[in-house]
């Protein structure tokens, strides 16, 4: 499965969440992927939902390390190339 498109909505903000991404594979799409900066490191957080106990659980995620690395590297590359969104 190959990534065929990544859309990034990059924010000019001081918060840890720097962008939201939508990833399209050749046969599947994932929306609401977060680009987070923490301790000067950028990483990707998969879409999740809050459980009744206040914790979060991913609703879509890679099932192995290699796939996670592939997705994260492609999303971070797209994030680094994306312009900031205009704030109205």
Short mmCIF file of C-alpha atoms in Angstrom, two decimals, residues 10-86:
data_model
loop_
_atom_site.label_atom_id
_atom_site.label_comp_id
_atom_site.label_asym_id
_atom_site.label_seq_id
_atom_site.Cartn_x
_atom_site.Cartn_y
_atom_site.Cartn_z
CA UNK A 10 -0.42 23.85 9.13
CA UNK A 11 -1.11 26.25 12.00
CA UNK A 12 0.82 29.31 13.17
CA UNK A 13 0.44 28.63 16.88
CA UNK A 14 2.37 28.20 20.09
CA UNK A 15 0.43 25.04 20.94
CA UNK A 16 1.99 21.59 20.62
CA UNK A 17 -0.33 20.66 17.74
CA UNK A 18 1.28 22.14 14.63
CA UNK A 19 -0.91 20.68 11.86
CA UNK A 20 -3.67 18.29 10.85
CA UNK A 21 -3.10 15.87 7.98
CA UNK A 22 -5.23 13.71 5.72
CA UNK A 23 -3.41 10.75 4.20
CA UNK A 24 -4.64 8.98 1.07
CA UNK A 25 -3.29 5.56 0.23
CA UNK A 26 -4.02 3.90 -3.10
CA UNK A 27 -7.11 2.29 -1.54
CA UNK A 28 -7.72 3.91 1.87
CA UNK A 29 -7.83 7.36 3.53
CA UNK A 30 -7.09 8.49 7.08
CA UNK A 31 -8.18 11.94 8.31
CA UNK A 32 -7.39 13.92 11.47
CA UNK A 33 -3.79 12.78 11.78
CA UNK A 34 -2.06 15.28 14.09
CA UNK A 35 1.44 16.68 13.72
CA UNK A 36 2.72 17.40 17.23
CA UNK A 37 5.86 19.13 18.47
CA UNK A 38 7.09 18.15 21.91
CA UNK A 39 10.54 18.93 23.32
CA UNK A 40 11.65 20.22 19.90
CA UNK A 41 10.75 16.91 18.24
CA UNK A 42 8.03 16.55 15.59
CA UNK A 43 5.96 13.38 15.59
CA UNK A 44 2.69 12.08 14.17
CA UNK A 45 -0.33 11.11 16.30
CA UNK A 46 -2.97 8.95 14.71
CA UNK A 47 -6.70 9.83 15.00
CA UNK A 48 -8.12 8.87 18.37
CA UNK A 49 -11.16 9.09 20.59
CA UNK A 50 -11.52 9.83 24.29
CA UNK A 51 -12.76 6.92 26.38
CA UNK A 52 -15.09 7.25 29.38
CA UNK A 53 -12.13 7.01 31.76
CA UNK A 54 -10.49 10.06 30.09
CA UNK A 55 -7.79 8.14 28.25
CA UNK A 56 -7.42 8.11 24.47
CA UNK A 57 -7.47 5.19 22.05
CA UNK A 58 -6.34 5.29 18.41
CA UNK A 59 -9.15 4.62 15.95
CA UNK A 60 -6.71 3.92 13.09
CA UNK A 61 -3.04 3.08 13.38
CA UNK A 62 -0.18 1.18 11.73
CA UNK A 63 0.22 -2.38 12.95
CA UNK A 64 3.99 -2.53 12.69
CA UNK A 65 7.04 -0.32 13.20
CA UNK A 66 7.99 -0.15 9.51
CA UNK A 67 4.57 1.12 8.46
CA UNK A 68 4.56 3.68 11.29
CA UNK A 69 7.99 4.94 10.15
CA UNK A 70 6.83 5.13 6.53
CA UNK A 71 3.70 7.14 7.39
CA UNK A 72 5.48 9.40 9.87
CA UNK A 73 8.35 10.24 7.51
CA UNK A 74 5.98 11.07 4.63
CA UNK A 75 3.71 13.22 6.83
CA UNK A 76 6.64 15.09 8.42
CA UNK A 77 8.15 15.73 4.96
CA UNK A 78 4.80 17.13 3.77
CA UNK A 79 4.50 19.22 6.96
CA UNK A 80 7.97 20.71 6.43
CA UNK A 81 7.04 21.70 2.86
CA UNK A 82 3.54 23.05 3.63
CA UNK A 83 2.85 26.79 3.92
CA UNK A 84 1.20 28.21 7.03
CA UNK A 85 -2.59 28.63 6.81
CA UNK A 86 -3.83 32.21 6.71
#
